[in-house]
């Protein structure tokens, strides 16, 4: 018996994700098609997990006085479409139909401004620690769901470091690309 998928996309919303709206988004350019998924990592403070700080950061509600590192990012307004916590919980911060502010200055296959045509997925993690198995499983299922909804992204999966080389290093050396791609194929075969 085949297991029903945990996720589906309806009008740009990932059903199955907790909705945590970020004010940090705008409209995609007119007639832009989603063509790319960008994988990131984030932890606040760096290499520390839990605490809800990432969610607060994307909602512009982070108390900058809670940790010295937070003062170095004070006033930044960034977002992502999805955040996958170390527990495997998925949070959606920006509707897929809108332009999240996750990539910054970037280029993919010589096409600039990746925010315009990509979906950003942040994994709670860091460049110096392995990710959790549940994060890979959930990420793969989410990407397979997105590929079914937005067919132009079928072959287009990149890390932040791939689209902003020299400026960004995430998802980092501990991110297992072969494992991710194999799990995506498993979800597509089911």
Short mmCIF file of N, CA and C in Angstrom, two decimals:
data_model
loop_
_atom_site.label_atom_id
_atom_site.label_comp_id
_atom_site.label_asym_id
_atom_site.label_seq_id
_atom_site.Cartn_x
_atom_site.Cartn_y
_atom_site.Cartn_z
N UNK A 1 0.84 -1.18 0.00
CA UNK A 1 0.00 0.00 0.00
C UNK A 1 0.88 1.24 0.00
N UNK A 2 0.57 2.16 -0.87
CA UNK A 2 1.37 3.38 -1.00
C UNK A 2 0.95 4.40 0.05
N UNK A 3 1.95 5.05 0.66
CA UNK A 3 1.68 6.05 1.67
C UNK A 3 1.28 7.36 1.00
N UNK A 4 0.25 8.01 1.54
CA UNK A 4 -0.17 9.31 1.00
C UNK A 4 0.91 10.34 1.28
N UNK A 5 1.12 11.25 0.34
CA UNK A 5 2.16 12.27 0.56
C UNK A 5 1.78 13.18 1.73
N UNK A 6 2.80 13.64 2.44
CA UNK A 6 2.58 14.53 3.58
C UNK A 6 2.32 15.96 3.14
N UNK A 7 2.78 16.31 1.95
CA UNK A 7 2.72 17.69 1.49
C UNK A 7 2.00 17.80 0.16
N UNK A 8 1.41 18.96 -0.06
CA UNK A 8 0.94 19.33 -1.40
C UNK A 8 0.95 20.85 -1.47
N UNK A 9 1.01 21.37 -2.70
CA UNK A 9 1.04 22.81 -2.90
C UNK A 9 -0.31 23.25 -3.47
N UNK A 10 -0.92 24.20 -2.78
CA UNK A 10 -2.18 24.78 -3.25
C UNK A 10 -2.02 26.29 -3.21
N UNK A 11 -2.14 26.92 -4.38
CA UNK A 11 -2.03 28.37 -4.52
C UNK A 11 -0.78 28.93 -3.83
N UNK A 12 0.35 28.24 -4.03
CA UNK A 12 1.62 28.73 -3.50
C UNK A 12 1.86 28.42 -2.04
N UNK A 13 0.94 27.71 -1.41
CA UNK A 13 1.09 27.36 0.00
C UNK A 13 1.40 25.88 0.11
N UNK A 14 2.38 25.55 0.95
CA UNK A 14 2.72 24.16 1.19
C UNK A 14 1.81 23.64 2.30
N UNK A 15 0.84 22.84 1.90
CA UNK A 15 -0.07 22.23 2.87
C UNK A 15 0.72 21.16 3.61
N UNK A 16 0.71 21.22 4.92
CA UNK A 16 1.51 20.33 5.75
C UNK A 16 2.62 21.07 6.47
N UNK A 17 2.84 22.33 6.09
CA UNK A 17 3.84 23.16 6.76
C UNK A 17 3.13 24.13 7.71
N UNK A 18 3.81 24.47 8.80
CA UNK A 18 3.28 25.50 9.70
C UNK A 18 3.54 26.86 9.05
N UNK A 19 2.51 27.68 8.97
CA UNK A 19 2.62 28.98 8.33
C UNK A 19 3.14 30.02 9.34
N UNK A 20 4.28 30.63 9.01
CA UNK A 20 4.94 31.62 9.85
C UNK A 20 5.27 32.81 8.94
N UNK A 21 4.28 33.65 8.62
CA UNK A 21 4.48 34.68 7.59
C UNK A 21 5.59 35.68 7.91
N UNK A 22 6.43 35.92 6.92
CA UNK A 22 7.47 36.94 7.00
C UNK A 22 7.01 38.17 6.22
N UNK A 23 7.30 39.37 6.73
CA UNK A 23 7.00 40.57 5.96
C UNK A 23 8.05 40.85 4.87
N UNK A 24 9.11 40.05 4.83
CA UNK A 24 10.25 40.30 3.94
C UNK A 24 10.09 39.55 2.63
N UNK A 25 9.26 40.09 1.77
CA UNK A 25 9.05 39.52 0.44
C UNK A 25 8.46 40.60 -0.44
N UNK A 26 8.44 40.33 -1.74
CA UNK A 26 7.73 41.19 -2.67
C UNK A 26 7.29 40.32 -3.84
N UNK A 27 6.70 40.96 -4.85
CA UNK A 27 6.20 40.20 -5.99
C UNK A 27 7.35 39.75 -6.88
N UNK A 28 7.18 38.58 -7.46
CA UNK A 28 8.12 38.15 -8.49
C UNK A 28 7.89 39.02 -9.71
N UNK A 29 8.91 39.21 -10.56
CA UNK A 29 8.68 39.94 -11.81
C UNK A 29 7.57 39.28 -12.63
N UNK A 30 6.81 40.07 -13.32
CA UNK A 30 5.69 39.57 -14.11
C UNK A 30 6.16 38.49 -15.10
N UNK A 31 5.37 37.46 -15.26
CA UNK A 31 5.61 36.34 -16.18
C UNK A 31 6.84 35.51 -15.83
N UNK A 32 7.27 35.56 -14.57
CA UNK A 32 8.42 34.77 -14.14
C UNK A 32 7.94 33.39 -13.70
N UNK A 33 8.62 32.36 -14.19
CA UNK A 33 8.32 30.99 -13.79
C UNK A 33 9.35 30.50 -12.78
N UNK A 34 8.90 29.74 -11.81
CA UNK A 34 9.79 29.15 -10.83
C UNK A 34 10.60 28.06 -11.51
N UNK A 35 11.94 28.17 -11.42
CA UNK A 35 12.83 27.28 -12.17
C UNK A 35 13.95 26.67 -11.33
N UNK A 36 14.01 26.97 -10.04
CA UNK A 36 15.18 26.59 -9.26
C UNK A 36 14.80 26.45 -7.79
N UNK A 37 15.41 25.47 -7.11
CA UNK A 37 15.35 25.37 -5.65
C UNK A 37 16.75 25.63 -5.13
N UNK A 38 16.86 26.53 -4.15
CA UNK A 38 18.14 26.86 -3.54
C UNK A 38 18.12 26.36 -2.09
N UNK A 39 19.12 25.55 -1.74
CA UNK A 39 19.25 25.01 -0.39
C UNK A 39 20.25 25.85 0.40
N UNK A 40 19.85 26.23 1.60
CA UNK A 40 20.67 27.05 2.50
C UNK A 40 20.81 26.33 3.84
N UNK A 41 21.66 26.88 4.72
CA UNK A 41 21.60 26.52 6.13
C UNK A 41 21.63 27.79 6.95
N UNK A 42 21.03 27.71 8.14
CA UNK A 42 21.01 28.85 9.05
C UNK A 42 20.94 28.34 10.47
N UNK A 43 21.64 29.02 11.37
CA UNK A 43 21.52 28.77 12.80
C UNK A 43 21.77 30.10 13.50
N UNK A 44 21.00 30.33 14.54
CA UNK A 44 21.13 31.56 15.32
C UNK A 44 21.07 31.21 16.79
N UNK A 45 22.13 31.60 17.53
CA UNK A 45 23.46 32.02 17.11
C UNK A 45 24.13 30.93 16.27
N UNK A 46 25.23 31.26 15.59
CA UNK A 46 25.88 30.28 14.72
C UNK A 46 26.18 28.97 15.44
N UNK A 47 25.83 27.87 14.76
CA UNK A 47 26.07 26.50 15.23
C UNK A 47 25.33 26.15 16.52
N UNK A 48 24.29 26.93 16.85
CA UNK A 48 23.42 26.62 17.98
C UNK A 48 22.01 26.45 17.43
N UNK A 49 21.29 25.47 17.98
CA UNK A 49 19.99 25.12 17.42
C UNK A 49 18.89 25.25 18.46
N UNK A 50 17.67 25.44 17.95
CA UNK A 50 16.52 25.61 18.82
C UNK A 50 16.40 27.06 19.26
N UNK A 51 15.44 27.31 20.12
CA UNK A 51 15.28 28.66 20.67
C UNK A 51 14.33 29.55 19.90
N UNK A 52 13.96 29.17 18.68
CA UNK A 52 13.01 29.97 17.90
C UNK A 52 13.58 31.24 17.30
N UNK A 53 14.90 31.41 17.39
CA UNK A 53 15.50 32.67 16.91
C UNK A 53 15.42 32.84 15.39
N UNK A 54 15.52 31.73 14.66
CA UNK A 54 15.46 31.83 13.19
C UNK A 54 14.08 32.33 12.76
N UNK A 55 13.06 31.73 13.34
CA UNK A 55 11.68 32.14 13.05
C UNK A 55 11.49 33.62 13.36
N UNK A 56 11.98 34.06 14.52
CA UNK A 56 11.87 35.47 14.90
C UNK A 56 12.63 36.37 13.92
N UNK A 57 13.80 35.91 13.49
CA UNK A 57 14.62 36.69 12.55
C UNK A 57 13.86 36.91 11.24
N UNK A 58 13.27 35.85 10.70
CA UNK A 58 12.55 35.98 9.43
C UNK A 58 11.28 36.82 9.58
N UNK A 59 10.79 36.97 10.79
CA UNK A 59 9.59 37.77 11.02
C UNK A 59 9.92 39.19 11.51
N UNK A 60 11.20 39.55 11.52
CA UNK A 60 11.66 40.86 12.03
C UNK A 60 11.28 41.06 13.49
N UNK A 61 11.29 39.97 14.27
CA UNK A 61 10.91 40.05 15.69
C UNK A 61 12.05 39.60 16.61
N UNK A 62 13.25 39.45 16.08
CA UNK A 62 14.38 39.00 16.89
C UNK A 62 14.81 40.11 17.84
N UNK A 63 14.98 39.75 19.11
CA UNK A 63 15.49 40.68 20.11
C UNK A 63 17.01 40.72 19.97
N UNK A 64 17.52 41.79 19.39
CA UNK A 64 18.94 41.91 19.06
C UNK A 64 19.82 41.84 20.30
N UNK A 65 19.26 42.11 21.49
CA UNK A 65 20.05 42.14 22.72
C UNK A 65 20.23 40.74 23.33
N UNK A 66 19.59 39.72 22.80
CA UNK A 66 19.63 38.38 23.39
C UNK A 66 20.98 37.68 23.25
N UNK A 67 21.76 38.06 22.24
CA UNK A 67 23.06 37.41 22.02
C UNK A 67 23.96 38.40 21.28
N UNK A 68 25.25 38.45 21.60
CA UNK A 68 26.15 39.40 20.91
C UNK A 68 26.14 39.23 19.39
N UNK A 69 26.02 37.99 18.90
CA UNK A 69 26.02 37.79 17.44
C UNK A 69 24.84 38.49 16.78
N UNK A 70 23.70 38.54 17.47
CA UNK A 70 22.51 39.14 16.88
C UNK A 70 22.74 40.61 16.52
N UNK A 71 23.62 41.27 17.25
CA UNK A 71 23.90 42.68 16.95
C UNK A 71 24.62 42.84 15.63
N UNK A 72 25.30 41.79 15.15
CA UNK A 72 25.99 41.87 13.86
C UNK A 72 25.03 41.75 12.68
N UNK A 73 23.81 41.26 12.95
CA UNK A 73 22.81 41.12 11.88
C UNK A 73 21.61 42.04 12.11
N UNK A 74 21.74 42.92 13.11
CA UNK A 74 20.63 43.81 13.46
C UNK A 74 20.17 44.61 12.25
N UNK A 75 18.86 44.64 12.07
CA UNK A 75 18.26 45.41 10.99
C UNK A 75 18.18 44.69 9.65
N UNK A 76 18.82 43.54 9.53
CA UNK A 76 18.73 42.79 8.26
C UNK A 76 17.30 42.31 8.06
N UNK A 77 16.83 42.41 6.84
CA UNK A 77 15.50 41.93 6.51
C UNK A 77 15.64 40.86 5.43
N UNK A 78 15.55 39.62 5.87
CA UNK A 78 15.68 38.49 4.96
C UNK A 78 14.54 37.52 5.22
N UNK A 79 14.37 36.59 4.30
CA UNK A 79 13.32 35.59 4.46
C UNK A 79 13.69 34.37 3.63
N UNK A 80 12.85 33.40 3.71
CA UNK A 80 12.97 32.18 2.91
C UNK A 80 11.56 31.70 2.64
N UNK A 81 11.41 30.85 1.67
CA UNK A 81 10.10 30.25 1.48
C UNK A 81 9.83 29.23 2.57
N UNK A 82 10.81 28.33 2.79
CA UNK A 82 10.64 27.26 3.76
C UNK A 82 11.84 27.17 4.69
N UNK A 83 11.57 26.78 5.93
CA UNK A 83 12.60 26.48 6.92
C UNK A 83 12.31 25.08 7.43
N UNK A 84 13.31 24.20 7.37
CA UNK A 84 13.17 22.85 7.90
C UNK A 84 14.04 22.75 9.16
N UNK A 85 13.35 22.62 10.29
CA UNK A 85 14.04 22.55 11.57
C UNK A 85 14.72 21.19 11.74
N UNK A 86 15.58 21.08 12.74
CA UNK A 86 16.31 19.84 12.99
C UNK A 86 15.38 18.71 13.41
N UNK A 87 14.18 19.05 13.84
CA UNK A 87 13.17 18.05 14.20
C UNK A 87 12.43 17.52 12.98
N UNK A 88 12.61 18.18 11.83
CA UNK A 88 11.89 17.82 10.61
C UNK A 88 10.66 18.66 10.38
N UNK A 89 10.31 19.52 11.35
CA UNK A 89 9.15 20.39 11.15
C UNK A 89 9.44 21.39 10.03
N UNK A 90 8.43 21.63 9.19
CA UNK A 90 8.57 22.57 8.08
C UNK A 90 7.75 23.81 8.37
N UNK A 91 8.40 24.96 8.24
CA UNK A 91 7.72 26.25 8.39
C UNK A 91 7.74 26.95 7.04
N UNK A 92 6.62 27.53 6.65
CA UNK A 92 6.59 28.33 5.42
C UNK A 92 6.50 29.79 5.81
N UNK A 93 7.48 30.57 5.35
CA UNK A 93 7.55 31.99 5.69
C UNK A 93 7.03 32.87 4.57
N UNK A 94 7.15 32.41 3.32
CA UNK A 94 6.72 33.20 2.15
C UNK A 94 6.02 32.25 1.18
N UNK A 95 4.91 32.69 0.64
CA UNK A 95 4.17 31.94 -0.37
C UNK A 95 5.07 31.75 -1.59
N UNK A 96 4.99 30.59 -2.22
CA UNK A 96 5.85 30.31 -3.39
C UNK A 96 5.58 31.27 -4.55
N UNK A 97 4.39 31.82 -4.60
CA UNK A 97 4.08 32.76 -5.68
C UNK A 97 4.79 34.10 -5.50
N UNK A 98 5.32 34.34 -4.31
CA UNK A 98 6.01 35.59 -4.01
C UNK A 98 7.53 35.38 -3.99
N UNK A 99 8.24 36.49 -4.02
CA UNK A 99 9.70 36.52 -4.07
C UNK A 99 10.25 36.67 -2.66
N UNK A 100 10.80 35.58 -2.12
CA UNK A 100 11.45 35.65 -0.80
C UNK A 100 12.84 36.26 -0.98
N UNK A 101 13.35 36.83 0.09
CA UNK A 101 14.65 37.49 0.06
C UNK A 101 15.70 36.57 0.68
N UNK A 102 16.09 35.53 -0.05
CA UNK A 102 16.99 34.51 0.49
C UNK A 102 18.33 34.43 -0.22
N UNK A 103 18.41 34.81 -1.48
CA UNK A 103 19.62 34.55 -2.26
C UNK A 103 20.58 35.73 -2.35
N UNK A 104 20.07 36.94 -2.23
CA UNK A 104 20.92 38.12 -2.41
C UNK A 104 21.45 38.18 -3.84
N UNK A 105 22.57 38.85 -4.02
CA UNK A 105 23.19 38.92 -5.35
C UNK A 105 23.60 37.51 -5.74
N UNK A 106 23.07 37.05 -6.87
CA UNK A 106 23.26 35.64 -7.22
C UNK A 106 23.05 35.43 -8.70
N UNK A 107 23.51 34.26 -9.17
CA UNK A 107 23.38 33.91 -10.57
C UNK A 107 23.36 32.38 -10.71
N UNK A 108 22.47 31.88 -11.57
CA UNK A 108 22.40 30.45 -11.83
C UNK A 108 22.33 30.25 -13.34
N UNK A 109 23.25 29.48 -13.88
CA UNK A 109 23.34 29.25 -15.33
C UNK A 109 23.29 30.57 -16.10
N UNK A 110 24.07 31.53 -15.60
CA UNK A 110 24.23 32.87 -16.19
C UNK A 110 22.98 33.74 -16.10
N UNK A 111 21.97 33.30 -15.36
CA UNK A 111 20.77 34.11 -15.16
C UNK A 111 20.84 34.74 -13.77
N UNK A 112 20.87 36.06 -13.72
CA UNK A 112 21.06 36.79 -12.47
C UNK A 112 19.78 36.84 -11.63
N UNK A 113 19.96 37.31 -10.39
CA UNK A 113 18.86 37.55 -9.45
C UNK A 113 18.00 36.31 -9.20
N UNK A 114 18.59 35.33 -8.57
CA UNK A 114 17.90 34.05 -8.33
C UNK A 114 16.62 34.20 -7.51
N UNK A 115 16.54 35.22 -6.65
CA UNK A 115 15.30 35.41 -5.89
C UNK A 115 14.09 35.52 -6.82
N UNK A 116 14.30 36.05 -8.01
CA UNK A 116 13.18 36.27 -8.94
C UNK A 116 12.52 34.96 -9.35
N UNK A 117 13.28 33.89 -9.50
CA UNK A 117 12.74 32.67 -10.11
C UNK A 117 13.02 31.39 -9.30
N UNK A 118 13.39 31.56 -8.03
CA UNK A 118 13.72 30.37 -7.22
C UNK A 118 12.84 30.26 -5.98
N UNK A 119 12.89 29.08 -5.41
CA UNK A 119 12.32 28.81 -4.09
C UNK A 119 13.48 28.55 -3.15
N UNK A 120 13.52 29.28 -2.04
CA UNK A 120 14.57 29.11 -1.04
C UNK A 120 14.13 28.19 0.08
N UNK A 121 14.99 27.23 0.41
CA UNK A 121 14.73 26.32 1.52
C UNK A 121 15.92 26.38 2.47
N UNK A 122 15.65 26.83 3.68
CA UNK A 122 16.68 26.88 4.73
C UNK A 122 16.59 25.63 5.58
N UNK A 123 17.72 25.04 5.86
CA UNK A 123 17.81 23.94 6.82
C UNK A 123 18.43 24.50 8.09
N UNK A 124 17.81 24.20 9.24
CA UNK A 124 18.43 24.60 10.49
C UNK A 124 19.71 23.78 10.62
N UNK A 125 20.83 24.46 10.50
CA UNK A 125 22.11 23.78 10.51
C UNK A 125 23.24 24.76 10.35
N UNK A 126 24.43 24.22 10.13
CA UNK A 126 25.61 25.07 9.98
C UNK A 126 26.62 24.37 9.07
N UNK A 127 27.63 25.12 8.69
CA UNK A 127 28.68 24.57 7.82
C UNK A 127 29.58 23.57 8.54
N UNK A 128 29.52 23.53 9.88
CA UNK A 128 30.48 22.71 10.62
C UNK A 128 29.87 21.54 11.38
N UNK A 129 28.60 21.18 11.07
CA UNK A 129 27.96 20.04 11.73
C UNK A 129 27.07 19.30 10.75
N UNK A 130 26.96 17.99 10.90
CA UNK A 130 26.06 17.22 10.03
C UNK A 130 24.60 17.61 10.25
N UNK A 131 23.81 17.39 9.22
CA UNK A 131 22.36 17.61 9.31
C UNK A 131 21.71 16.34 9.83
N UNK A 132 20.48 16.45 10.27
CA UNK A 132 19.74 15.31 10.81
C UNK A 132 19.13 14.50 9.66
N UNK A 133 19.05 13.18 9.84
CA UNK A 133 18.44 12.32 8.82
C UNK A 133 17.02 12.75 8.48
N UNK A 134 16.25 13.15 9.50
CA UNK A 134 14.86 13.57 9.25
C UNK A 134 14.82 14.81 8.36
N UNK A 135 15.83 15.67 8.47
CA UNK A 135 15.85 16.85 7.59
C UNK A 135 16.03 16.45 6.13
N UNK A 136 16.89 15.47 5.88
CA UNK A 136 17.07 14.98 4.50
C UNK A 136 15.78 14.37 3.97
N UNK A 137 15.14 13.58 4.78
CA UNK A 137 13.90 12.91 4.36
C UNK A 137 12.82 13.93 4.03
N UNK A 138 12.63 14.89 4.92
CA UNK A 138 11.61 15.93 4.71
C UNK A 138 11.99 16.81 3.52
N UNK A 139 13.25 17.21 3.43
CA UNK A 139 13.70 18.02 2.30
C UNK A 139 13.42 17.32 0.98
N UNK A 140 13.74 16.04 0.90
CA UNK A 140 13.52 15.29 -0.34
C UNK A 140 12.04 15.22 -0.69
N UNK A 141 11.20 14.99 0.30
CA UNK A 141 9.76 14.93 0.02
C UNK A 141 9.24 16.29 -0.43
N UNK A 142 9.70 17.35 0.22
CA UNK A 142 9.28 18.70 -0.16
C UNK A 142 9.73 19.01 -1.59
N UNK A 143 10.99 18.69 -1.92
CA UNK A 143 11.49 18.98 -3.27
C UNK A 143 10.73 18.17 -4.31
N UNK A 144 10.45 16.89 -4.03
CA UNK A 144 9.67 16.08 -4.97
C UNK A 144 8.29 16.69 -5.17
N UNK A 145 7.69 17.19 -4.11
CA UNK A 145 6.38 17.86 -4.20
C UNK A 145 6.48 19.13 -5.05
N UNK A 146 7.53 19.91 -4.82
CA UNK A 146 7.73 21.14 -5.60
C UNK A 146 7.97 20.83 -7.07
N UNK A 147 8.74 19.78 -7.35
CA UNK A 147 9.02 19.42 -8.74
C UNK A 147 7.74 19.00 -9.46
N UNK A 148 6.84 18.35 -8.75
CA UNK A 148 5.56 17.96 -9.36
C UNK A 148 4.69 19.18 -9.64
N UNK A 149 4.83 20.21 -8.81
CA UNK A 149 4.02 21.42 -8.96
C UNK A 149 4.65 22.40 -9.95
N UNK A 150 5.96 22.52 -9.92
CA UNK A 150 6.70 23.46 -10.77
C UNK A 150 7.70 22.67 -11.61
N UNK A 151 7.26 22.07 -12.72
CA UNK A 151 8.11 21.14 -13.48
C UNK A 151 9.43 21.72 -13.99
N UNK A 152 9.54 23.03 -14.11
CA UNK A 152 10.80 23.62 -14.61
C UNK A 152 11.96 23.42 -13.63
N UNK A 153 11.67 23.08 -12.36
CA UNK A 153 12.76 22.90 -11.41
C UNK A 153 13.26 21.46 -11.35
N UNK A 154 12.76 20.59 -12.23
CA UNK A 154 13.12 19.17 -12.17
C UNK A 154 14.61 18.92 -12.05
N UNK A 155 15.41 19.59 -12.83
CA UNK A 155 16.87 19.37 -12.83
C UNK A 155 17.63 20.52 -12.19
N UNK A 156 16.93 21.43 -11.53
CA UNK A 156 17.59 22.64 -11.06
C UNK A 156 17.51 22.77 -9.55
N UNK A 157 18.55 22.24 -8.91
CA UNK A 157 18.70 22.25 -7.47
C UNK A 157 20.12 22.71 -7.19
N UNK A 158 20.27 23.76 -6.38
CA UNK A 158 21.59 24.33 -6.12
C UNK A 158 21.71 24.74 -4.66
N UNK A 159 22.94 24.85 -4.21
CA UNK A 159 23.21 25.40 -2.89
C UNK A 159 23.44 26.90 -3.00
N UNK A 160 23.29 27.59 -1.88
CA UNK A 160 23.56 29.03 -1.87
C UNK A 160 24.98 29.31 -2.34
N UNK A 161 25.90 28.42 -1.98
CA UNK A 161 27.30 28.58 -2.39
C UNK A 161 27.46 28.46 -3.91
N UNK A 162 26.55 27.73 -4.57
CA UNK A 162 26.63 27.57 -6.03
C UNK A 162 26.19 28.82 -6.77
N UNK A 163 25.24 29.54 -6.19
CA UNK A 163 24.68 30.72 -6.88
C UNK A 163 25.33 32.02 -6.42
N UNK A 164 26.08 31.96 -5.32
CA UNK A 164 26.80 33.14 -4.82
C UNK A 164 28.20 32.71 -4.36
N UNK A 165 28.99 32.12 -5.29
CA UNK A 165 30.32 31.61 -4.90
C UNK A 165 31.23 32.73 -4.41
N UNK A 166 32.01 32.42 -3.38
CA UNK A 166 32.90 33.42 -2.80
C UNK A 166 32.21 34.29 -1.77
N UNK A 167 30.90 34.40 -1.85
CA UNK A 167 30.13 35.21 -0.91
C UNK A 167 29.44 34.35 0.12
N UNK A 168 28.99 33.15 -0.28
CA UNK A 168 28.26 32.26 0.61
C UNK A 168 28.88 30.86 0.57
N UNK A 169 28.78 30.14 1.69
CA UNK A 169 29.35 28.80 1.79
C UNK A 169 28.29 27.73 2.05
N UNK A 170 27.07 28.14 2.35
CA UNK A 170 26.05 27.15 2.70
C UNK A 170 25.43 26.51 1.46
N UNK A 171 24.95 25.28 1.58
CA UNK A 171 24.67 24.54 2.80
C UNK A 171 25.89 23.90 3.45
N UNK A 172 27.07 24.03 2.87
CA UNK A 172 28.29 23.64 3.54
C UNK A 172 28.76 22.23 3.25
N UNK A 173 29.97 21.90 3.73
CA UNK A 173 30.60 20.62 3.42
C UNK A 173 29.91 19.41 4.04
N UNK A 174 29.10 19.61 5.06
CA UNK A 174 28.41 18.47 5.68
C UNK A 174 27.10 18.13 4.99
N UNK A 175 26.66 18.96 4.03
CA UNK A 175 25.41 18.65 3.33
C UNK A 175 25.67 17.55 2.31
N UNK A 176 24.87 16.50 2.36
CA UNK A 176 25.06 15.31 1.53
C UNK A 176 24.18 15.40 0.28
N UNK A 177 24.75 15.93 -0.80
CA UNK A 177 24.00 16.06 -2.06
C UNK A 177 23.58 14.71 -2.64
N UNK A 178 24.49 13.71 -2.73
CA UNK A 178 24.06 12.42 -3.29
C UNK A 178 22.88 11.80 -2.51
N UNK A 179 22.94 11.87 -1.20
CA UNK A 179 21.84 11.34 -0.37
C UNK A 179 20.54 12.09 -0.68
N UNK A 180 20.62 13.40 -0.79
CA UNK A 180 19.43 14.21 -1.07
C UNK A 180 18.83 13.81 -2.41
N UNK A 181 19.66 13.73 -3.44
CA UNK A 181 19.16 13.38 -4.78
C UNK A 181 18.56 11.97 -4.82
N UNK A 182 19.19 11.03 -4.12
CA UNK A 182 18.67 9.66 -4.08
C UNK A 182 17.31 9.62 -3.37
N UNK A 183 17.17 10.35 -2.28
CA UNK A 183 15.89 10.38 -1.56
C UNK A 183 14.80 11.04 -2.40
N UNK A 184 15.14 12.08 -3.15
CA UNK A 184 14.15 12.72 -4.03
C UNK A 184 13.64 11.69 -5.04
N UNK A 185 14.56 10.93 -5.62
CA UNK A 185 14.16 9.91 -6.59
C UNK A 185 13.25 8.85 -5.96
N UNK A 186 13.53 8.49 -4.71
CA UNK A 186 12.68 7.53 -4.00
C UNK A 186 11.26 8.07 -3.85
N UNK A 187 11.14 9.34 -3.46
CA UNK A 187 9.81 9.92 -3.30
C UNK A 187 9.06 10.00 -4.64
N UNK A 188 9.81 10.27 -5.70
CA UNK A 188 9.17 10.36 -7.02
C UNK A 188 8.73 8.98 -7.52
N UNK A 189 9.44 7.94 -7.07
CA UNK A 189 9.10 6.58 -7.52
C UNK A 189 7.88 6.02 -6.77
N UNK A 190 7.65 6.53 -5.56
CA UNK A 190 6.52 6.04 -4.75
C UNK A 190 5.17 6.42 -5.32
#
